[in-house]
CSV table of C-alpha atoms in Angstrom, one decimal:
chain,number,residue,atom,x,y,z
A,1313,TRP,CA,18.6,-13.9,-23.2
A,1314,SER,CA,19.9,-16.3,-25.7
A,1315,SER,CA,23.0,-16.9,-23.6
A,1316,VAL,CA,20.8,-17.5,-20.5
A,1317,VAL,CA,18.7,-20.1,-22.3
A,1318,ARG,CA,21.8,-22.0,-23.5
A,1319,GLU,CA,23.0,-22.4,-19.9
A,1320,ASP,CA,19.6,-23.0,-18.3
A,1321,PRO,CA,16.8,-24.3,-20.6
A,1322,THR,CA,14.3,-24.0,-17.7
A,1323,ALA,CA,14.8,-20.3,-17.3
A,1324,ARG,CA,11.9,-17.9,-17.7
A,1325,VAL,CA,11.5,-14.4,-18.9
A,1326,VAL,CA,9.0,-11.7,-18.1
A,1327,LYS,CA,8.5,-8.0,-18.8
A,1328,GLY,CA,7.8,-5.3,-16.3
A,1329,GLN,CA,5.9,-2.0,-16.1
A,1330,MET,CA,5.5,0.9,-13.7
A,1331,LEU,CA,2.1,1.4,-12.3
A,1332,VAL,CA,0.9,4.7,-10.8
A,1333,ALA,CA,-2.4,4.8,-8.9
A,1334,LEU,CA,-4.3,6.8,-6.2
A,1335,LYS,CA,-4.3,4.8,-3.0
A,1336,ASP,CA,-7.0,5.2,-0.4
A,1337,ALA,CA,-9.0,7.3,-2.9
A,1338,GLN,CA,-12.1,7.0,-0.7
A,1339,ASN,CA,-10.3,8.6,2.3
A,1340,ALA,CA,-9.4,12.2,1.4
A,1341,ALA,CA,-7.1,12.5,4.5
A,1342,ARG,CA,-5.0,9.4,3.5
A,1343,ALA,CA,-5.3,9.5,-0.3
A,1344,ARG,CA,-1.9,9.6,-2.0
A,1345,TRP,CA,-0.3,8.7,-5.3
A,1346,LYS,CA,1.7,5.5,-5.2
A,1347,ALA,CA,4.0,4.1,-7.9
A,1348,ARG,CA,5.3,0.5,-8.0
A,1349,PHE,CA,7.3,-1.4,-10.6
A,1350,VAL,CA,5.7,-4.8,-11.2
A,1351,ALA,CA,6.2,-7.8,-13.4
A,1352,ILE,CA,3.6,-8.6,-16.1
A,1353,GLY,CA,3.1,-12.0,-14.5
A,1354,CYS,CA,0.3,-13.1,-16.8
A,1355,ALA,CA,2.8,-13.1,-19.7
A,1356,ILE,CA,5.7,-15.0,-18.3
A,1357,ARG,CA,7.4,-17.2,-20.9
A,1358,GLY,CA,9.8,-20.1,-21.1
A,1359,SER,CA,12.9,-20.6,-23.1
A,1360,THR,CA,10.9,-21.6,-26.2
A,1361,GLY,CA,8.7,-18.5,-26.0
A,1362,ALA,CA,5.6,-20.4,-24.9
A,1363,LYS,CA,3.5,-18.8,-22.2
A,1364,ILE,CA,3.8,-20.6,-18.9
A,1365,VAL,CA,0.7,-21.2,-16.8
A,1366,GLU,CA,1.0,-22.9,-13.4
A,1367,ASN,CA,-1.5,-24.1,-10.8
A,1368,LEU,CA,0.1,-22.7,-7.7
A,1369,SER,CA,-1.2,-23.0,-4.1
A,1370,SER,CA,-1.7,-19.7,-2.3
A,1371,THR,CA,-2.2,-18.6,1.3
A,1372,VAL,CA,-5.6,-17.1,1.9
A,1373,PRO,CA,-5.5,-13.6,3.6
A,1374,VAL,CA,-7.3,-13.3,6.8
A,1375,SER,CA,-11.1,-13.1,6.4
A,1376,LEU,CA,-13.4,-10.3,7.3
A,1377,THR,CA,-14.9,-12.5,10.0
A,1378,ALA,CA,-11.5,-12.7,11.6
A,1379,VAL,CA,-11.1,-8.9,11.3
A,1380,ARG,CA,-14.4,-8.4,13.3
A,1381,THR,CA,-13.3,-11.1,15.8
A,1382,GLY,CA,-10.1,-9.1,16.4
A,1383,LEU,CA,-12.2,-6.0,17.2
A,1384,MET,CA,-14.4,-8.0,19.5
A,1385,TRP,CA,-11.3,-9.2,21.3
A,1386,GLU,CA,-10.3,-5.5,21.9
A,1387,CYS,CA,-13.7,-5.0,23.6
A,1388,LEU,CA,-13.2,-8.0,25.8
A,1389,CYS,CA,-9.7,-7.1,27.0
A,1390,ASP,CA,-8.9,-4.9,30.0
A,1391,ASP,CA,-7.6,-1.7,28.5
A,1392,GLY,CA,-7.8,-3.3,25.1
A,1393,CYS,CA,-6.6,-1.7,21.9
A,1394,THR,CA,-6.2,-2.5,18.2
A,1395,LEU,CA,-3.1,-1.4,16.3
A,1396,ALA,CA,-2.2,-1.3,12.6
A,1397,LEU,CA,1.1,-2.2,10.9
A,1398,ASP,CA,2.0,-1.8,7.3
A,1399,VAL,CA,5.1,-3.4,5.7
A,1400,PRO,CA,6.2,-1.4,2.7
A,1401,GLY,CA,7.5,-3.5,-0.2
A,1402,ALA,CA,6.7,-6.7,1.7
A,1403,TYR,CA,7.1,-9.0,-1.2
A,1404,LEU,CA,10.7,-7.9,-1.8
A,1405,LEU,CA,11.6,-9.3,1.7
A,1406,SER,CA,11.2,-12.8,0.2
A,1407,TRP,CA,13.4,-14.8,-2.1
A,1408,LEU,CA,11.7,-15.9,-5.3
A,1409,SER,CA,11.1,-19.6,-5.5
A,1410,GLY,CA,10.9,-21.9,-8.5
A,1411,PRO,CA,13.0,-21.8,-11.7
A,1412,ALA,CA,15.3,-18.9,-12.5
A,1413,THR,CA,13.2,-15.9,-13.7
A,1414,TRP,CA,14.7,-13.0,-15.7
A,1415,LEU,CA,13.4,-9.5,-16.4
A,1416,GLU,CA,13.6,-8.2,-19.9
A,1417,VAL,CA,15.0,-4.7,-19.7
A,1418,ASP,CA,12.9,-2.2,-21.6
A,1419,ARG,CA,14.7,-0.1,-24.2
A,1420,GLY,CA,14.0,3.1,-22.3
A,1421,LEU,CA,15.6,1.8,-19.1
A,1422,ARG,CA,18.8,0.5,-20.7
A,1423,PRO,CA,22.1,2.4,-19.9
A,1424,ARG,CA,23.5,4.2,-22.9
A,1425,ASN,CA,26.9,2.6,-23.4
A,1426,ALA,CA,28.6,0.3,-25.9
A,1427,VAL,CA,28.1,-2.8,-23.7
A,1428,TRP,CA,24.3,-2.5,-23.5
A,1429,ASP,CA,24.0,-1.3,-27.1
A,1430,GLY,CA,25.6,-4.6,-28.3
A,1431,LEU,CA,22.9,-6.7,-26.5
A,1432,VAL,CA,20.0,-8.0,-28.6
A,1433,ARG,CA,17.7,-8.8,-25.7
A,1434,PRO,CA,19.2,-7.8,-22.4
A,1435,VAL,CA,17.8,-9.4,-19.2
A,1436,VAL,CA,18.6,-9.3,-15.5
A,1437,ARG,CA,18.0,-12.0,-12.9
A,1438,ILE,CA,15.1,-11.5,-10.5
A,1439,TRP,CA,16.1,-12.7,-7.1
A,1440,ARG,CA,13.3,-11.3,-4.9
A,1441,ALA,CA,9.6,-11.9,-5.0
A,1442,LEU,CA,8.8,-9.0,-7.4
A,1443,TYR,CA,5.2,-7.8,-7.3
A,1444,GLY,CA,3.2,-9.3,-10.2
A,1445,LEU,CA,4.9,-12.7,-10.4
A,1446,PRO,CA,2.6,-15.7,-9.8
A,1447,ARG,CA,4.8,-17.0,-7.1
A,1448,ALA,CA,5.5,-13.7,-5.3
A,1449,GLY,CA,2.4,-13.7,-3.1
A,1450,GLU,CA,2.9,-17.2,-1.7
A,1451,ASP,CA,6.7,-16.6,-1.3
A,1452,TRP,CA,5.9,-13.5,0.9
A,1453,ALA,CA,3.2,-15.4,2.9
A,1454,ARG,CA,5.7,-18.3,3.6
A,1455,THR,CA,8.4,-15.8,4.6
A,1456,CYS,CA,6.0,-14.0,6.9
A,1457,ARG,CA,4.7,-17.2,8.5
A,1458,GLU,CA,8.2,-18.7,9.0
A,1459,LYS,CA,9.4,-15.5,10.7
A,1460,LEU,CA,6.5,-15.3,13.0
A,1461,VAL,CA,6.6,-18.9,14.0
A,1462,ALA,CA,10.4,-18.7,14.5
A,1463,HIS,CA,9.9,-15.8,17.0
A,1464,GLY,CA,7.4,-17.5,19.2
A,1465,TYR,CA,4.1,-16.6,17.5
A,1466,LYS,CA,1.6,-19.5,17.3
A,1467,TRP,CA,0.1,-20.1,13.9
A,1468,VAL,CA,-3.7,-20.9,14.4
A,1469,LYS,CA,-4.4,-23.9,12.2
A,1470,ASP,CA,-7.6,-25.3,13.8
A,1471,VAL,CA,-10.0,-22.9,12.0
A,1472,ALA,CA,-10.6,-21.9,8.4
A,1473,GLU,CA,-8.0,-19.1,8.7
A,1474,GLU,CA,-4.6,-19.4,7.2
A,1475,SER,CA,-3.2,-15.9,8.2
A,1476,LEU,CA,-4.1,-15.8,11.9
A,1477,PHE,CA,-1.5,-15.9,14.7
A,1478,VAL,CA,-1.5,-15.6,18.5
A,1479,ARG,CA,1.1,-14.3,20.9
A,1480,GLU,CA,1.0,-15.8,24.4
A,1481,PHE,CA,2.7,-14.4,27.5
A,1482,ARG,CA,3.9,-15.9,30.8
A,1483,HIS,CA,2.6,-13.1,33.0
A,1484,THR,CA,-1.0,-13.1,31.8
A,1485,ASP,CA,-3.6,-15.4,30.3
A,1486,MET,CA,-4.6,-12.8,27.8
A,1487,VAL,CA,-3.2,-13.1,24.3
A,1488,VAL,CA,-2.6,-10.8,21.3
A,1489,LEU,CA,-4.2,-11.7,18.0
A,1490,ILE,CA,-2.2,-11.0,14.9
A,1491,LEU,CA,-4.2,-10.9,11.6
A,1492,VAL,CA,-2.3,-10.7,8.3
A,1493,TYR,CA,-3.9,-9.4,5.1
A,1494,THR,CA,-1.2,-9.5,2.5
A,1495,ASP,CA,1.2,-6.8,3.8
A,1496,ASP,CA,-1.2,-5.2,6.4
A,1497,PHE,CA,-1.3,-6.4,10.0
A,1498,GLU,CA,-4.0,-5.9,12.6
A,1499,LEU,CA,-3.0,-6.5,16.3
A,1500,SER,CA,-5.7,-6.8,19.0
A,1501,GLY,CA,-5.3,-7.4,22.7
A,1502,PRO,CA,-4.4,-5.8,26.0
A,1503,ARG,CA,-2.7,-2.4,25.4
A,1504,GLN,CA,0.7,-3.0,27.0
A,1505,GLU,CA,1.2,-6.4,25.4
A,1506,THR,CA,-0.2,-5.3,22.0
A,1507,ILE,CA,2.3,-2.3,21.9
A,1508,MET,CA,5.1,-4.8,22.8
A,1509,VAL,CA,4.1,-7.0,19.9
A,1510,HIS,CA,3.8,-4.0,17.5
A,1511,GLN,CA,7.3,-2.8,18.3
A,1512,HIS,CA,8.7,-6.3,17.8
A,1513,LEU,CA,7.0,-6.8,14.4
A,1514,SER,CA,8.1,-3.3,13.3
A,1515,VAL,CA,11.7,-4.3,13.8
A,1516,LEU,CA,11.2,-7.8,12.4
A,1517,PHE,CA,9.6,-6.6,9.1
A,1518,GLY,CA,10.8,-3.0,8.8
A,1519,ALA,CA,7.4,-1.5,9.1
A,1520,GLY,CA,6.6,2.0,7.8
A,1521,GLN,CA,6.5,5.0,10.2
A,1522,GLU,CA,3.0,6.5,10.9
A,1523,ALA,CA,1.9,9.4,13.1
A,1524,SER,CA,-0.3,7.1,15.0
A,1525,TYR,CA,-0.6,3.3,14.9
A,1526,GLN,CA,-4.0,3.2,16.4
A,1527,LEU,CA,-6.2,1.3,13.9
A,1528,THR,CA,-8.8,3.5,12.3
A,1529,ASP,CA,-9.5,1.4,9.2
A,1530,PHE,CA,-8.4,-2.0,8.0
A,1531,VAL,CA,-9.1,-3.2,4.4
A,1532,GLY,CA,-11.8,-0.6,4.2
A,1533,ILE,CA,-13.4,-1.3,7.6
A,1534,GLU,CA,-13.4,1.7,9.9
A,1535,ARG,CA,-13.2,1.5,13.6
A,1536,SER,CA,-14.5,4.3,15.9
A,1537,LEU,CA,-14.5,4.3,19.7
A,1538,VAL,CA,-17.9,5.2,21.0
A,1539,SER,CA,-17.5,5.0,24.8
A,1540,VAL,CA,-15.8,3.2,27.7
A,1541,SER,CA,-17.9,3.0,30.9
A,1542,GLU,CA,-16.6,3.1,34.4
A,1543,SER,CA,-17.2,-0.7,34.6
A,1544,GLY,CA,-14.9,-1.2,31.6
A,1545,VAL,CA,-17.7,-1.9,29.0
A,1546,LYS,CA,-16.3,-0.7,25.7
A,1547,GLN,CA,-18.4,0.2,22.6
A,1548,LEU,CA,-16.9,0.3,19.1
A,1549,TYR,CA,-18.7,1.4,16.0
A,1550,ILE,CA,-17.6,-0.7,13.0
A,1551,HIS,CA,-18.5,0.8,9.6
A,1552,GLN,CA,-17.5,1.5,6.0
A,1553,THR,CA,-18.8,5.0,5.6
A,1554,LYS,CA,-16.0,6.3,3.4
A,1555,TYR,CA,-16.0,3.3,1.1
A,1556,ALA,CA,-19.8,3.4,0.8
A,1557,SER,CA,-19.7,7.1,0.0
A,1558,PHE,CA,-17.0,6.4,-2.5
A,1559,VAL,CA,-19.1,3.7,-4.2
A,1560,VAL,CA,-22.1,5.9,-4.4
A,1561,ASN,CA,-20.2,8.9,-5.8
A,1562,SER,CA,-18.5,6.7,-8.4
A,1563,TYR,CA,-21.8,5.3,-9.5
A,1564,GLN,CA,-23.3,8.8,-9.7
A,1565,ASP,CA,-20.4,10.1,-11.8
A,1566,GLU,CA,-20.2,7.1,-14.2
A,1567,TYR,CA,-23.8,6.2,-14.7
A,1568,CYS,CA,-25.9,9.2,-13.6
A,1569,GLY,CA,-23.9,12.0,-15.2
A,1570,GLY,CA,-23.0,13.4,-11.8
A,1571,LYS,CA,-26.7,13.8,-10.8
A,1572,GLU,CA,-27.4,13.2,-7.1
A,1573,LEU,CA,-29.4,10.1,-6.3
A,1574,ARG,CA,-32.6,10.3,-4.3
A,1575,SER,CA,-32.3,8.1,-1.2
A,1576,ILE,CA,-34.7,5.4,-0.4
A,1577,SER,CA,-35.4,3.5,2.9
A,1578,THR,CA,-35.0,-0.1,1.8
A,1579,PRO,CA,-32.5,-1.9,-0.4
A,1580,CYS,CA,-35.1,-4.3,-2.0
A,1581,PRO,CA,-38.8,-3.8,-2.8
A,1582,CYS,CA,-41.0,-5.0,0.1
A,1583,ALA,CA,-44.5,-6.2,0.1
A,1584,GLU,CA,-45.8,-3.0,1.6
A,1585,LEU,CA,-44.7,-0.6,-1.2
A,1586,LYS,CA,-45.2,3.0,-0.3
A,1587,GLU,CA,-44.4,4.3,-3.8
A,1588,PRO,CA,-44.7,2.9,-7.3
A,1589,PRO,CA,-41.5,1.2,-8.7
A,1590,GLU,CA,-39.2,3.5,-10.6
A,1591,PRO,CA,-39.9,3.4,-14.4
A,1592,ILE,CA,-37.3,1.3,-16.2
A,1593,ALA,CA,-36.7,4.0,-18.7
A,1594,THR,CA,-35.3,6.2,-16.0
A,1595,ILE,CA,-32.8,3.6,-14.7
A,1596,PRO,CA,-29.2,4.1,-15.9
A,1597,TRP,CA,-27.9,1.5,-18.3
A,1598,ILE,CA,-25.3,-0.6,-16.5
A,1599,GLY,CA,-25.1,-3.7,-18.7
A,1600,ALA,CA,-23.1,-6.9,-18.4
A,1601,LYS,CA,-19.8,-5.0,-18.8
A,1602,GLY,CA,-20.3,-2.8,-15.7
A,1603,ALA,CA,-22.2,-5.3,-13.6
A,1604,PRO,CA,-19.3,-7.3,-12.1
A,1605,SER,CA,-17.5,-4.3,-10.7
A,1606,LEU,CA,-20.7,-2.9,-9.0
A,1607,VAL,CA,-21.7,-6.3,-7.7
A,1608,GLY,CA,-18.2,-6.8,-6.3
A,1609,LYS,CA,-18.3,-3.4,-4.5
A,1610,LEU,CA,-21.7,-4.1,-3.0
A,1611,PHE,CA,-20.5,-7.6,-1.9
A,1612,TRP,CA,-17.5,-6.1,-0.1
A,1613,LEU,CA,-19.9,-3.8,1.8
A,1614,ALA,CA,-22.3,-6.7,2.5
A,1615,ARG,CA,-19.5,-8.9,3.9
A,1616,GLY,CA,-17.8,-6.2,5.8
A,1617,THR,CA,-20.3,-4.3,8.0
A,1618,ARG,CA,-23.5,-4.2,6.0
A,1619,PRO,CA,-25.6,-7.4,6.5
A,1620,ASP,CA,-28.6,-5.3,5.3
A,1621,LEU,CA,-27.2,-5.6,1.8
A,1622,SER,CA,-26.8,-9.4,1.8
A,1623,VAL,CA,-30.2,-10.2,0.2
A,1624,VAL,CA,-29.8,-7.8,-2.7
A,1625,CYS,CA,-26.2,-9.0,-3.3
A,1626,GLN,CA,-27.2,-12.7,-3.5
A,1627,LYS,CA,-29.9,-11.8,-5.9
A,1628,ILE,CA,-27.8,-9.9,-8.4
A,1629,ALA,CA,-24.7,-12.1,-8.0
A,1630,ARG,CA,-26.7,-15.0,-9.6
A,1631,ARG,CA,-27.5,-12.9,-12.7
A,1632,VAL,CA,-24.1,-11.5,-13.7
A,1633,ALA,CA,-23.8,-14.1,-16.5
A,1634,ASP,CA,-27.3,-13.2,-17.9
A,1635,TRP,CA,-27.6,-9.5,-17.0
A,1636,ARG,CA,-30.9,-7.8,-17.9
A,1637,ARG,CA,-32.5,-4.4,-17.5
A,1638,THR,CA,-34.4,-5.5,-14.5
A,1639,ASP,CA,-31.1,-6.2,-12.8
A,1640,ASP,CA,-30.0,-2.7,-13.6
A,1641,ALA,CA,-33.0,-1.6,-11.6
A,1642,ILE,CA,-32.0,-3.7,-8.6
A,1643,VAL,CA,-28.5,-2.3,-8.5
A,1644,HIS,CA,-29.9,1.3,-8.9
A,1645,ARG,CA,-32.2,0.8,-6.0
A,1646,ALA,CA,-29.4,-0.5,-3.8
A,1647,MET,CA,-27.3,2.5,-4.7
A,1648,ARG,CA,-30.2,4.8,-3.8
A,1649,TYR,CA,-30.5,3.0,-0.4
A,1650,LEU,CA,-26.8,3.3,0.1
A,1651,LYS,CA,-26.9,7.0,-0.6
A,1652,GLY,CA,-29.0,7.6,2.5
A,1653,SER,CA,-27.4,5.0,4.7
A,1654,ALA,CA,-23.7,5.2,4.0
A,1655,SER,CA,-22.9,5.7,7.7
A,1656,LEU,CA,-24.7,2.5,8.9
A,1657,GLY,CA,-22.6,-0.1,10.6
A,1658,LEU,CA,-22.2,-2.5,13.5
A,1659,LEU,CA,-22.1,-1.5,17.2
A,1660,PHE,CA,-19.8,-3.8,19.2
A,1661,ARG,CA,-20.2,-3.9,22.9
A,1662,GLY,CA,-17.9,-5.9,25.2
A,1663,CYS,CA,-17.3,-6.3,28.9
A,1664,PRO,CA,-13.8,-7.6,30.0
A,1665,ALA,CA,-15.4,-9.4,32.9
A,1666,GLU,CA,-17.3,-11.6,30.5
A,1667,SER,CA,-14.3,-12.5,28.3
A,1668,GLY,CA,-14.6,-16.2,29.3
A,1669,SER,CA,-18.3,-16.5,29.7
A,1670,TYR,CA,-19.9,-15.3,26.5
A,1671,ILE,CA,-21.8,-17.7,24.2
A,1672,LEU,CA,-22.0,-17.9,20.4
A,1673,ALA,CA,-25.6,-17.5,19.4
A,1674,ILE,CA,-26.7,-18.5,15.9
A,1675,TRP,CA,-30.0,-17.0,14.6
A,1676,ALA,CA,-31.6,-18.2,11.4
A,1677,ASP,CA,-34.7,-17.3,9.4
A,1678,SER,CA,-36.3,-17.7,6.0
A,1679,ASP,CA,-38.6,-15.6,3.8
A,1680,HIS,CA,-40.7,-18.7,2.9
A,1681,ALA,CA,-40.9,-18.8,-0.9
A,1682,GLY,CA,-39.9,-15.2,-1.3
A,1683,GLU,CA,-38.4,-15.7,-4.8
A,1684,LEU,CA,-41.5,-15.1,-7.0
A,1685,SER,CA,-39.9,-16.6,-10.1
A,1686,ASP,CA,-39.4,-20.1,-8.8
A,1687,ALA,CA,-41.0,-20.1,-5.3
A,1688,ARG,CA,-37.7,-20.7,-3.5
A,1689,SER,CA,-36.9,-19.4,-0.1
A,1690,THR,CA,-33.9,-17.3,0.9
A,1691,THR,CA,-32.3,-18.3,4.2
A,1692,GLY,CA,-30.4,-15.9,6.4
A,1693,CYS,CA,-28.1,-16.7,9.4
A,1694,ALA,CA,-26.3,-14.5,11.9
A,1695,VAL,CA,-23.6,-15.5,14.5
A,1696,LEU,CA,-23.3,-13.3,17.6
A,1697,ALA,CA,-21.0,-13.3,20.7
A,1698,GLN,CA,-23.5,-12.7,23.5
A,1699,ALA,CA,-23.4,-12.1,27.2
A,1700,PRO,CA,-25.5,-9.8,29.5
A,1701,ARG,CA,-23.2,-6.8,28.7
A,1702,THR,CA,-21.5,-8.2,25.5
A,1703,TRP,CA,-23.0,-8.1,22.0
A,1704,CYS,CA,-20.9,-8.5,18.8
A,1705,LEU,CA,-22.1,-9.6,15.4
A,1706,LEU,CA,-19.3,-11.8,14.1
A,1707,ASP,CA,-20.6,-13.3,10.9
A,1708,TRP,CA,-23.7,-13.7,8.7
A,1709,PHE,CA,-24.7,-15.1,5.4
A,1710,CYS,CA,-27.6,-15.2,3.0
A,1711,LYS,CA,-28.4,-18.0,0.6
A,1712,ARG,CA,-31.2,-19.0,-1.7
A,1713,GLN,CA,-32.4,-22.6,-1.0
A,1714,GLY,CA,-31.7,-25.2,-3.6
A,1715,ALA,CA,-35.3,-26.5,-3.8
A,1716,SER,CA,-38.7,-24.9,-3.4
């Protein structure tokens, strides 16, 4: 390392480690152990030994709203389908940008010979975007974007998405949507054209081989085909059953000693209480340490396919910095509700004949001073794609008003 610094004072050095984790733990059929060598990017240092902190721009992965839009597009296409594509080791397809970065070779990984034994601090140059490096994510996103654009895919820039692409064809007005979430792709459109795009991207990025490329789940959102009528109306069920069950089971094991939760019919107390509130002494102790993880899990459900959890999520998210026992009770009730409703989701219905005639309907409501502590109202909004035979809930939000 001392020789490298003499030749290049701007060089950087970082250590690495091997990570082993169970991937897709919530899906028993797909769960598998996965190992990956990563750089400890939070401890990258310069030639003087000082830690380097950079403010780097990053490409935002495709949103959950876009994921639902892709599934809606499948319903609106004649013989539509949605395929999945996974790029193994995607970051390593990109060259690492920025100043030269070197990896310090751990003692246990050094070859046993006279040359290596004589080195005080051996390092090797990192040429590719190694996982864990601050620049690696953006380097891969740029490489992916440049390859797609160079091969005729249109980068959609006129919406709040940064990872959405479209493939157009001369023989049809229908298009294929390509949604990129880090190294996972979702392709939606007419079946024949979508298969063509899938095959092309598989060659372009060296995608992994799967028994079936039909999308069953994407970033935890599951897709199930309900029916296709003679008139072409397709119904899809969009849900997060496996992830919801995983969240509940993890909560039971960690905070309830493995005891099964008793389900309840609503996520929040309502005005017409049918039973007295649960005594605070019987509520598991979550505390400020465990709260962020549980709130994040509930938020992922609320933003994915569970708008019924939006109100409880916006309530507890405001209290993470000042967590109290009453907040433990709110989370516990949400988990009891999730226990009995893990399979709830969204039913998408689309008619290909209405692909150019549906409207975007926006529905809003308020609970009118429903927050008892400060008499503020909570506003909710839902955005739907609607037509006589088409109904798809694309987005929603829940927010407490700023003034009473």
